């Protein structure tokens, strides 16, 4: 087993073994770029180290051999005390780019004796002591695990004593004194900085291997779906120095603008500096464009490097370079991170330039990122530090006055004030406030909680599950971390990152743009899976259609009842004591529903609209039990509320998700089923008479048995007969039992629509609204590889879908199959739906873009 490869000997070994950085260095050496010599310890060495808790046998023999070759190549000696000593950098390099997540050490191999030799040989004592103080600080932080603040305090004190404004203003004598302070600080912490270069190298390699499992790296892998078992390579490279004077420097370049995607050299350069000065923001670098005037020859050289790198790798590159006494060296290159808007533009333009095919362009864009293009975003260049973070439930940015309930939201918004609704969690009672709010912030809930699902459907930015958020509703105040706020204070939130800010931050507007439209046009010939939208209002339907939705896969009729004008009539129906009272309430609700259905069908004229019958339990339309009981205890119940309290108690359920809802409610209260069916038929008939082409479908929620379907159909067909009109009727498959009985249910209906939100909850035995208490821990510990409420679980939920698809179609070859959970707008889930052979997925309007592109990507992969 070979553990270590020199850059020039590592060609064609691949990223999995060499890591991204090692692979790119080997490629650049092969292509003749000016790369300082070095070698790579493979990811296999890292995995072996992590498994055994010790370096694998033979590793250090190979390392010593490679160091000897470096000494021969450079004419320098590692740890030497005469002439120029060989110094190296030690950098991590995982197979998948994880910038900033793992550790780096520079100037390694420098000893006290070597500092003096370096000073004498270069004639620059300041450079020598600056290099040594950087090594001591980085080694102390990375290898010895000491807090950076201790070193920063000593550096600030040294600048004060010297009267220096910047680090570069410290003299050699100042820096020598600072090194003494650093070494004493390390001793005071019970540690020692090794003067032996081999101990330095061993400690650095150990630290980089260990950094694969540091908290930030684990979190990054979890967020971006990177496997834990890849390991990281370690790249040991001869140092070149950008801090030798004004003819030296360090820079970072991009072959295209990572924010906009515009073609052309983009980046920054800092004279007389080492790489971490740019990264740490110690000094302000200059745009690379300035080099065009100050050093046109260097600019042309960097621009030529950029062009050659992109031509070879056929992808936008992010490269780091150092200039040592006028000579350019490349330290690394990698595929550059970019904004979603830039990703789309780069993919499209590279295809149009003939660099890649259109199919490659489609595969290069993250489909999950597309909804973010349509919403306002926080401008990261002008944003302050966030005061808290939660789950990024609904993309987009919002700025507004914090309000603590829906009523206040409506009142303040009615006065023209932008508001952000801040709640412990949201319920259907909050719907009016949610609709009017610029953003939604909750302390509890997950990615498919009520707040998250409704916010995405509305296109309202939302951050949910903010553990640092606590509310005091009596005092009309709340706390975010260590900051106190009162109702009315301005706050800002970023639903794409989950970050929450105090005060108002600058926003930049998002739009789909011509590049996205072109990309989606290229996707259409490949896509086999249909893309519908979950929409409850004509406005949502029109927006979804503009974004390419081919119909509505889910109309949640209960959302139509939460309008303040309608809620009293829903409650009147629930509380009706006579047939006359019930009839009056049903007639009013019929009129509302008919008007709603006409608006939706007209907006989607010629496209299917799947209307789900009433699903939630009735108690959700009544005031909360705890509120009424508090008023009762205080003797504050109004006369009319006594009857309401009695009914609320009668309908109260310990676990309403598994209670009196869905088809159970419709069969026990068939008058609701009749009213909704009649309203849909009446709306359909009216539009047909206007010469339009409405295509409604009726969907039965939460079935578990074929008998439930049969009994519901019996009522529905009676209404069909009354109107002399029939519609396709299907059922949601959202209980495991329904999936397993698909063979018996399928012959009764025209379509299945998989309600994967509830199917996931019932399969896992979790509540999406309460999972926030344990899901973060589960995800950090990799108990769950992914959040199953966000990304469809293939092993179990996917297995249920596969059974239902196979057995349902076997029993009814004409059965249409769709998916209408929030998973329908998540790329991995869409690919699973494609693989199962579904006819369509349905998602929130903005996520239709994701569904369209992900469906094409799935077809290209299959």
Coordinates of N, CA and C in Angstrom, one line a residue, residues 349-424:
X349 N -23.8 29.9 -20.3 CA -22.8 30.5 -21.2 C -21.7 29.5 -21.6
X350 N -21.3 28.6 -20.7 CA -20.3 27.6 -21.1 C -20.9 26.7 -22.2
X351 N -22.2 26.4 -22.1 CA -22.8 25.5 -23.1 C -22.8 26.3 -24.4
X352 N -23.2 27.6 -24.4 CA -23.2 28.4 -25.6 C -21.9 28.7 -26.2
X353 N -20.8 28.6 -25.3 CA -19.5 28.8 -25.8 C -18.9 27.5 -26.4
X354 N -19.6 26.4 -26.2 CA -19.1 25.1 -26.7 C -18.2 24.4 -25.8
X355 N -18.0 24.9 -24.5 CA -17.1 24.3 -23.6 C -17.7 23.0 -23.0
X356 N -19.0 23.0 -22.8 CA -19.7 21.9 -22.3 C -21.0 21.7 -23.2
X357 N -21.6 20.5 -23.1 CA -22.9 20.3 -23.8 C -24.1 20.9 -23.0
X358 N -25.2 21.0 -23.6 CA -26.4 21.5 -22.9 C -26.8 20.5 -21.8
X359 N -26.6 19.2 -22.1 CA -26.9 18.2 -21.0 C -26.0 18.4 -19.8
X360 N -24.7 18.7 -20.0 CA -23.8 18.9 -18.9 C -24.3 20.2 -18.1
X361 N -24.7 21.2 -18.9 CA -25.2 22.4 -18.3 C -26.3 22.1 -17.3
X362 N -27.3 21.3 -17.8 CA -28.4 21.0 -16.9 C -28.0 20.3 -15.7
X363 N -27.0 19.4 -15.8 CA -26.6 18.6 -14.6 C -25.7 19.4 -13.6
X364 N -25.2 20.5 -14.1 CA -24.3 21.3 -13.2 C -25.0 22.2 -12.2
X365 N -26.3 22.5 -12.4 CA -27.0 23.4 -11.6 C -27.7 22.7 -10.5
X366 N -27.6 23.1 -9.3 CA -28.3 22.5 -8.2 C -29.8 22.9 -8.2
X367 N -30.6 22.0 -8.6 CA -32.1 22.3 -8.7 C -32.7 22.8 -7.5
X368 N -32.2 22.4 -6.3 CA -32.8 22.9 -5.0 C -32.5 24.3 -4.8
X369 N -31.6 24.9 -5.5 CA -31.2 26.3 -5.3 C -32.1 27.3 -6.1
X370 N -32.8 26.7 -7.1 CA -33.5 27.6 -8.0 C -34.6 28.5 -7.4
X371 N -35.4 28.0 -6.4 CA -36.4 29.0 -5.9 C -35.8 30.2 -5.3
X372 N -34.6 30.1 -4.8 CA -33.9 31.3 -4.2 C -33.7 32.4 -5.2
X373 N -33.7 32.1 -6.5 CA -33.5 33.2 -7.5 C -34.7 34.1 -7.6
X374 N -35.8 33.7 -7.1 CA -37.0 34.5 -7.3 C -37.3 35.4 -6.1
X375 N -36.6 35.3 -5.1 CA -36.9 36.0 -3.9 C -35.9 37.0 -3.6
X376 N -36.3 38.1 -2.8 CA -35.3 39.0 -2.3 C -34.3 38.3 -1.4
X377 N -33.1 38.8 -1.4 CA -32.0 38.1 -0.6 C -31.3 39.2 0.2
X378 N -30.8 38.7 1.4 CA -29.9 39.5 2.2 C -28.6 39.8 1.4
X379 N -28.2 41.0 1.4 CA -26.9 41.4 0.7 C -25.8 41.1 1.7
X380 N -25.0 40.0 1.5 CA -24.0 39.6 2.5 C -22.9 40.6 2.7
X381 N -22.7 41.4 1.7 CA -21.6 42.4 1.8 C -22.0 43.6 2.8
X382 N -23.3 43.7 3.0 CA -23.7 44.8 3.8 C -24.5 44.4 5.1
X383 N -24.5 43.1 5.3 CA -25.2 42.6 6.5 C -24.4 42.5 7.7
X384 N -25.0 42.7 8.9 CA -24.3 42.6 10.1 C -24.2 41.1 10.5
X385 N -23.6 40.9 11.7 CA -23.6 39.5 12.2 C -24.9 39.1 12.6
X386 N -25.3 37.8 12.3 CA -26.7 37.4 12.7 C -26.7 37.2 14.3
X387 N -27.9 37.4 14.8 CA -28.1 37.3 16.3 C -28.6 35.9 16.6
X388 N -29.1 35.1 15.6 CA -29.5 33.7 15.8 C -29.6 33.0 14.5
X389 N -29.7 31.7 14.5 CA -29.9 30.9 13.3 C -30.9 29.8 13.6
X390 N -31.7 29.5 12.6 CA -32.6 28.4 12.6 C -32.6 27.6 11.4
X391 N -33.7 26.9 11.0 CA -33.8 26.2 9.8 C -34.3 27.1 8.7
X392 N -33.6 27.0 7.5 CA -34.0 27.8 6.4 C -35.3 27.3 5.7
X393 N -36.4 27.6 6.2 CA -37.7 26.9 5.8 C -38.2 27.4 4.5
X394 N -38.1 28.7 4.2 CA -38.7 29.2 2.9 C -37.8 30.3 2.4
X395 N -37.2 30.1 1.2 CA -36.2 31.1 0.8 C -36.7 32.5 0.6
X396 N -35.7 33.4 0.6 CA -36.0 34.8 0.5 C -35.6 35.5 1.7
X397 N -35.6 36.8 1.6 CA -35.3 37.7 2.8 C -36.4 38.6 3.1
X398 N -36.5 39.0 4.4 CA -37.6 39.8 4.9 C -37.0 40.8 5.9
X399 N -37.6 42.0 5.9 CA -37.3 43.0 6.9 C -38.6 43.6 7.3
X400 N -38.8 43.7 8.6 CA -40.1 44.2 9.1 C -40.1 44.4 10.6
X401 N -41.2 45.0 11.1 CA -41.4 45.2 12.5 C -41.9 43.8 13.1
X402 N -41.3 43.4 14.2 CA -41.6 42.1 14.8 C -43.0 42.3 15.4
X403 N -43.9 41.4 15.1 CA -45.2 41.3 15.7 C -45.5 39.9 16.2
X404 N -46.2 39.8 17.4 CA -46.2 38.5 18.1 C -47.5 37.8 17.9
X405 N -48.5 38.3 17.1 CA -49.7 37.5 16.8 C -50.3 37.9 15.5
X406 N -51.2 37.1 14.9 CA -51.7 37.4 13.6 C -52.6 38.7 13.6
X407 N -53.3 38.9 14.7 CA -54.2 40.1 14.8 C -53.3 41.4 14.7
X408 N -52.2 41.4 15.4 CA -51.4 42.6 15.3 C -50.7 42.7 13.9
X409 N -50.4 41.6 13.3 CA -49.8 41.6 12.0 C -50.8 42.3 11.0
X410 N -52.1 41.9 11.1 CA -53.1 42.5 10.2 C -53.2 44.0 10.5
X411 N -53.3 44.3 11.8 CA -53.5 45.7 12.1 C -52.4 46.6 11.7
X412 N -51.2 46.2 11.9 CA -50.0 47.0 11.6 C -49.8 47.1 10.1
X413 N -50.0 45.9 9.4 CA -49.9 45.9 7.9 C -50.9 46.8 7.3
X414 N -52.1 46.8 7.9 CA -53.2 47.7 7.4 C -52.8 49.1 7.5
X415 N -51.9 49.5 8.4 CA -51.4 50.9 8.5 C -50.2 51.1 7.6
X416 N -49.8 50.1 6.7 CA -48.7 50.2 5.8 C -47.4 49.9 6.3
X417 N -47.3 49.2 7.5 CA -46.0 48.8 8.1 C -45.7 47.4 7.7
X418 N -44.4 47.2 7.2 CA -44.0 45.8 7.0 C -43.8 45.1 8.3
X419 N -44.2 43.9 8.4 CA -44.2 43.1 9.6 C -43.5 41.7 9.4
X420 N -42.9 41.3 10.4 CA -42.4 39.9 10.5 C -43.1 39.2 11.7
X421 N -43.8 38.2 11.4 CA -44.6 37.5 12.4 C -43.7 36.5 13.2
X422 N -43.6 36.8 14.5 CA -42.7 36.0 15.4 C -43.6 35.2 16.3
X423 N -43.5 33.9 16.3 CA -44.4 33.0 17.0 C -43.6 31.8 17.6
X424 N -44.1 31.3 18.7 CA -43.5 30.0 19.2 C -43.6 29.0 18.1

